[in-house]
C-alpha cells in the first residue's frame, strides 16, 4: 500500500488533476471583457452558450442579459477537456450596442455637409436613426491611433426642442454620450534622462612666446683722421 508519504503524494496529484480544468476555466473567464464583444459581427443566441453556440466558433456568440445596463454573456472556449462553449457574464458593455449598424459622422473632423445629423436626414426620415456623431475635436479624431468614440459619441434621432413649435423639429443628436468599450492603456510617464554635466570651458590658448631681444647695436664708426699739420 505504500507509506503515508506516498499516499499523501498520490492524493495531492489527484486533487491537482481535478482542479486544473477548473483553474483553466477561471483563467479564460478572467480574460473576457467588453473588448471581446462586437455586435456587428457576432451572433446573438437565445439561450446558454453551452447549448446554443457552435463549439467550433464559440467566440462568435453572445447573449444580452440586460442591454440597457450593458450586461451580456459572452461565449468562449471550449476550455480544457470541455466540448461545449462556456459563457462569461460581463457588465458595462452598453456602448457596444449604440453604434451597431449605424454610420459614423465625424463631426468637426468630417467633410463639409456630412458632419452632423441634420445634414443627413430630416425629422421624419427613417434614415435619421442610421447615424451617430463623433464629439471629439478635429485634431483628436485625426490623431494616429484614435479609437472610435473614445472622445464620446451620440446617436442621431428625431428631436423637437419645443413641443408647441413644429419648426424646432430636426434630426439631431439624442440620448446620452457613449464611449468605446475598449480599455486604453494608461499613459506612460515621459522618459526621464539623467542630467548631463555642464560643458567645461575650453582651456585658454597658450600665451605667445616673448618677443626676441633686439639685435645688438653696431659699433660706432671710428672718427675721421686728423689733417696733417701745415
Coordinates of C-alpha atoms in Angstrom, one line a residue:
X1 CA 0.0 0.0 0.0
X2 CA 3.0 2.3 0.4
X3 CA 3.9 4.7 3.1
X4 CA 1.9 7.6 4.4
X5 CA 4.1 9.9 2.4
X6 CA 3.3 8.1 -0.9
X7 CA -0.4 8.1 -0.2
X8 CA -0.3 11.8 0.6
X9 CA 1.6 12.5 -2.6
X10 CA -0.9 10.5 -4.7
X11 CA -3.8 12.3 -3.1
X12 CA -2.2 15.7 -3.9
X13 CA -1.6 14.8 -7.5
X14 CA -5.2 13.6 -7.8
X15 CA -6.6 16.9 -6.4
X16 CA -4.4 18.9 -8.7
X17 CA -5.6 16.9 -11.7
X18 CA -9.2 17.6 -10.8
X19 CA -8.5 21.3 -10.1
X20 CA -6.5 22.1 -13.3
X21 CA -9.5 22.3 -15.7
X22 CA -11.4 24.4 -13.3
X23 CA -8.4 26.8 -12.9
X24 CA -8.1 27.0 -16.7
X25 CA -11.7 27.9 -17.0
X26 CA -11.3 30.6 -14.4
X27 CA -8.3 32.0 -16.2
X28 CA -10.1 32.1 -19.5
X29 CA -13.2 33.8 -17.9
X30 CA -11.0 36.4 -16.3
X31 CA -9.7 37.5 -19.7
X32 CA -13.1 38.1 -21.2
X33 CA -14.3 41.8 -21.1
X34 CA -16.2 44.2 -23.3
X35 CA -13.5 44.3 -25.9
X36 CA -14.5 40.7 -26.8
X37 CA -17.9 41.9 -27.8
X38 CA -18.6 43.1 -31.4
X39 CA -22.4 43.0 -32.0
X40 CA -21.8 44.0 -35.7
X41 CA -20.1 40.7 -36.5
X42 CA -21.2 38.3 -33.7
X43 CA -24.5 36.4 -33.4
X44 CA -26.9 36.8 -30.5
X45 CA -28.2 33.4 -29.3
X46 CA -31.4 32.7 -27.4
X47 CA -30.1 30.6 -24.6
X48 CA -26.9 29.4 -23.0
X49 CA -23.5 29.3 -24.7
X50 CA -23.2 25.6 -23.9
X51 CA -26.4 24.7 -25.7
X52 CA -26.8 27.3 -28.4
X53 CA -23.3 28.3 -29.5
X54 CA -21.4 26.4 -32.1
X55 CA -18.4 24.9 -30.3
X56 CA -16.3 25.2 -33.4
X57 CA -16.5 29.0 -33.1
X58 CA -17.6 29.9 -29.6
X59 CA -16.3 33.4 -29.6
X60 CA -18.8 34.4 -32.3
X61 CA -21.8 34.3 -30.0
X62 CA -23.2 36.3 -27.2
X63 CA -26.5 36.8 -25.3
X64 CA -27.8 40.1 -23.8
X65 CA -29.0 39.7 -20.3
X66 CA -29.8 43.4 -19.8
X67 CA -28.9 45.5 -22.8
X68 CA -29.9 48.7 -21.1
X69 CA -27.3 48.3 -18.3
X70 CA -24.8 46.6 -20.7
X71 CA -24.9 43.2 -19.0
X72 CA -24.0 40.5 -21.6
X73 CA -22.9 36.8 -21.6
X74 CA -20.0 36.4 -24.0
X75 CA -19.3 32.9 -25.2
X76 CA -15.8 31.4 -25.4
X77 CA -14.0 28.1 -25.3
X78 CA -14.1 25.2 -25.4
X79 CA -11.6 25.1 -22.5
X80 CA -9.6 22.1 -21.3
X81 CA -11.4 18.8 -21.9
X82 CA -14.8 20.5 -22.4
X83 CA -16.5 20.0 -25.8
X84 CA -19.1 22.8 -25.3
X85 CA -18.8 26.6 -25.3
X86 CA -18.7 28.5 -22.0
X87 CA -20.3 31.8 -21.2
X88 CA -18.9 34.6 -19.1
X89 CA -21.1 37.4 -17.8
X90 CA -19.7 40.9 -18.3
X91 CA -21.1 44.2 -17.2
X92 CA -20.9 47.7 -18.6
X93 CA -20.9 46.9 -22.3
X94 CA -23.9 49.1 -23.3
X95 CA -21.7 51.3 -25.5
X96 CA -21.2 48.3 -27.8
X97 CA -24.8 48.5 -29.0
X98 CA -25.1 52.2 -29.5
X99 CA -23.2 52.4 -32.8
X100 CA -24.0 49.0 -34.1
X101 CA -25.4 49.2 -37.6
X102 CA -25.1 53.0 -37.8
X103 CA -22.8 55.1 -40.0
X104 CA -20.3 57.3 -38.3
X105 CA -20.4 61.0 -38.8
X106 CA -17.1 62.7 -37.9
X107 CA -18.5 66.0 -36.6
X108 CA -15.7 68.6 -36.5
X109 CA -13.4 66.3 -38.5
X110 CA -16.0 65.5 -41.2
X111 CA -16.4 66.7 -44.7
X112 CA -18.5 69.9 -45.1
X113 CA -22.1 68.9 -45.5
X114 CA -21.6 65.5 -43.9
X115 CA -20.7 66.4 -40.3
X116 CA -24.0 66.4 -38.4
X117 CA -27.3 64.6 -38.1
X118 CA -29.4 67.3 -39.6
X119 CA -27.3 67.4 -42.7
X120 CA -28.0 63.7 -43.4
X121 CA -31.7 63.4 -42.8
X122 CA -34.9 65.2 -41.7
X123 CA -37.0 64.8 -38.6
X124 CA -39.5 62.3 -40.0
X125 CA -36.9 60.5 -42.2
X126 CA -36.2 56.9 -41.0
X127 CA -32.6 57.4 -42.2
X128 CA -32.1 59.8 -39.3
X129 CA -31.5 56.9 -36.9
X130 CA -28.9 55.3 -39.1
X131 CA -26.1 57.6 -37.9
X132 CA -24.1 58.6 -34.9
X133 CA -21.7 61.5 -34.4
X134 CA -18.2 61.8 -33.0
X135 CA -17.9 64.6 -30.4
X136 CA -14.1 65.0 -30.3
X137 CA -12.1 67.9 -31.6
X138 CA -10.8 67.6 -35.2
X139 CA -7.2 67.2 -34.1
X140 CA -8.2 64.5 -31.6
X141 CA -10.2 62.4 -34.1
X142 CA -7.5 62.7 -36.7
X143 CA -4.7 61.8 -34.4
X144 CA -2.9 58.5 -35.1
X145 CA -4.2 55.6 -33.1
X146 CA -7.6 57.3 -32.2
X147 CA -10.1 54.8 -31.0
X148 CA -13.6 55.5 -32.4
X149 CA -15.8 57.2 -29.8
X150 CA -13.0 57.4 -27.2
X151 CA -13.7 61.1 -27.1
X152 CA -17.5 60.5 -26.9
X153 CA -20.3 59.9 -29.4
X154 CA -24.1 60.4 -29.7
X155 CA -26.6 58.7 -31.9
X156 CA -28.9 60.6 -34.3
X157 CA -32.6 60.7 -33.9
X158 CA -35.7 62.8 -34.3
X159 CA -35.8 65.7 -31.9
X160 CA -38.2 68.6 -31.2
X161 CA -37.0 71.2 -28.8
X162 CA -40.3 73.0 -28.4
X163 CA -43.3 70.7 -28.4
X164 CA -45.6 73.5 -29.5
X165 CA -43.5 74.6 -32.4
X166 CA -43.0 72.2 -35.4
X167 CA -40.3 74.4 -36.8
X168 CA -38.0 73.1 -34.0
X169 CA -38.2 69.6 -35.4
X170 CA -34.9 68.2 -36.7
X171 CA -32.7 65.1 -37.0
X172 CA -30.3 65.8 -34.1
X173 CA -28.0 64.2 -31.6
X174 CA -30.1 62.4 -28.9
X175 CA -29.6 60.3 -25.8
X176 CA -26.6 60.1 -23.6
X177 CA -23.0 60.4 -24.7
X178 CA -21.4 57.0 -25.0
X179 CA -17.7 55.9 -25.3
X180 CA -15.9 53.0 -26.8
X181 CA -15.7 49.8 -24.7
X182 CA -12.1 49.1 -25.3
X183 CA -10.0 49.9 -22.3
X184 CA -7.0 52.0 -23.3
X185 CA -3.7 51.7 -21.6
X186 CA -2.8 54.3 -19.0
X187 CA -0.5 56.9 -20.4
X188 CA 3.1 56.2 -19.6
X189 CA 5.2 58.8 -18.0
X190 CA 7.6 60.6 -20.2
X191 CA 11.0 59.1 -20.2
X192 CA 13.4 60.9 -17.9
X193 CA 17.0 61.4 -18.7
X194 CA 19.9 61.8 -16.3
X195 CA 21.2 65.4 -16.3
X196 CA 24.4 65.8 -18.1
X197 CA 27.3 67.7 -16.6
X198 CA 27.6 71.3 -17.8
X199 CA 30.2 71.6 -20.5
X200 CA 33.5 72.7 -19.2
X201 CA 35.0 75.8 -20.7
X202 CA 37.7 75.3 -23.3
X203 CA 41.2 76.0 -21.9
X204 CA 42.8 79.3 -22.8
X205 CA 45.1 79.2 -25.7
X206 CA 48.8 79.2 -24.8
X207 CA 50.4 82.6 -24.4
X208 CA 52.6 83.6 -27.4
X209 CA 56.4 83.3 -26.8
X210 CA 58.0 86.5 -25.6
X211 CA 59.4 88.7 -28.3
X212 CA 63.1 88.2 -29.3
X213 CA 65.5 90.7 -27.9
X214 CA 66.6 93.4 -30.4
X215 CA 69.8 92.7 -32.3
X216 CA 72.9 94.4 -30.7
X217 CA 73.7 98.0 -32.0
X218 CA 76.6 98.2 -34.5
X219 CA 79.8 99.6 -33.0
X220 CA 80.3 103.4 -33.7
X221 CA 82.3 104.3 -36.7
X222 CA 85.9 105.4 -35.9
X223 CA 86.4 109.2 -36.2
X224 CA 88.0 110.5 -39.4
X225 CA 91.8 111.0 -39.3
X226 CA 93.1 114.5 -38.4
X227 CA 94.5 116.5 -41.2
X228 CA 98.4 116.7 -41.4
X229 CA 100.0 119.8 -39.9
X230 CA 101.0 122.6 -42.3

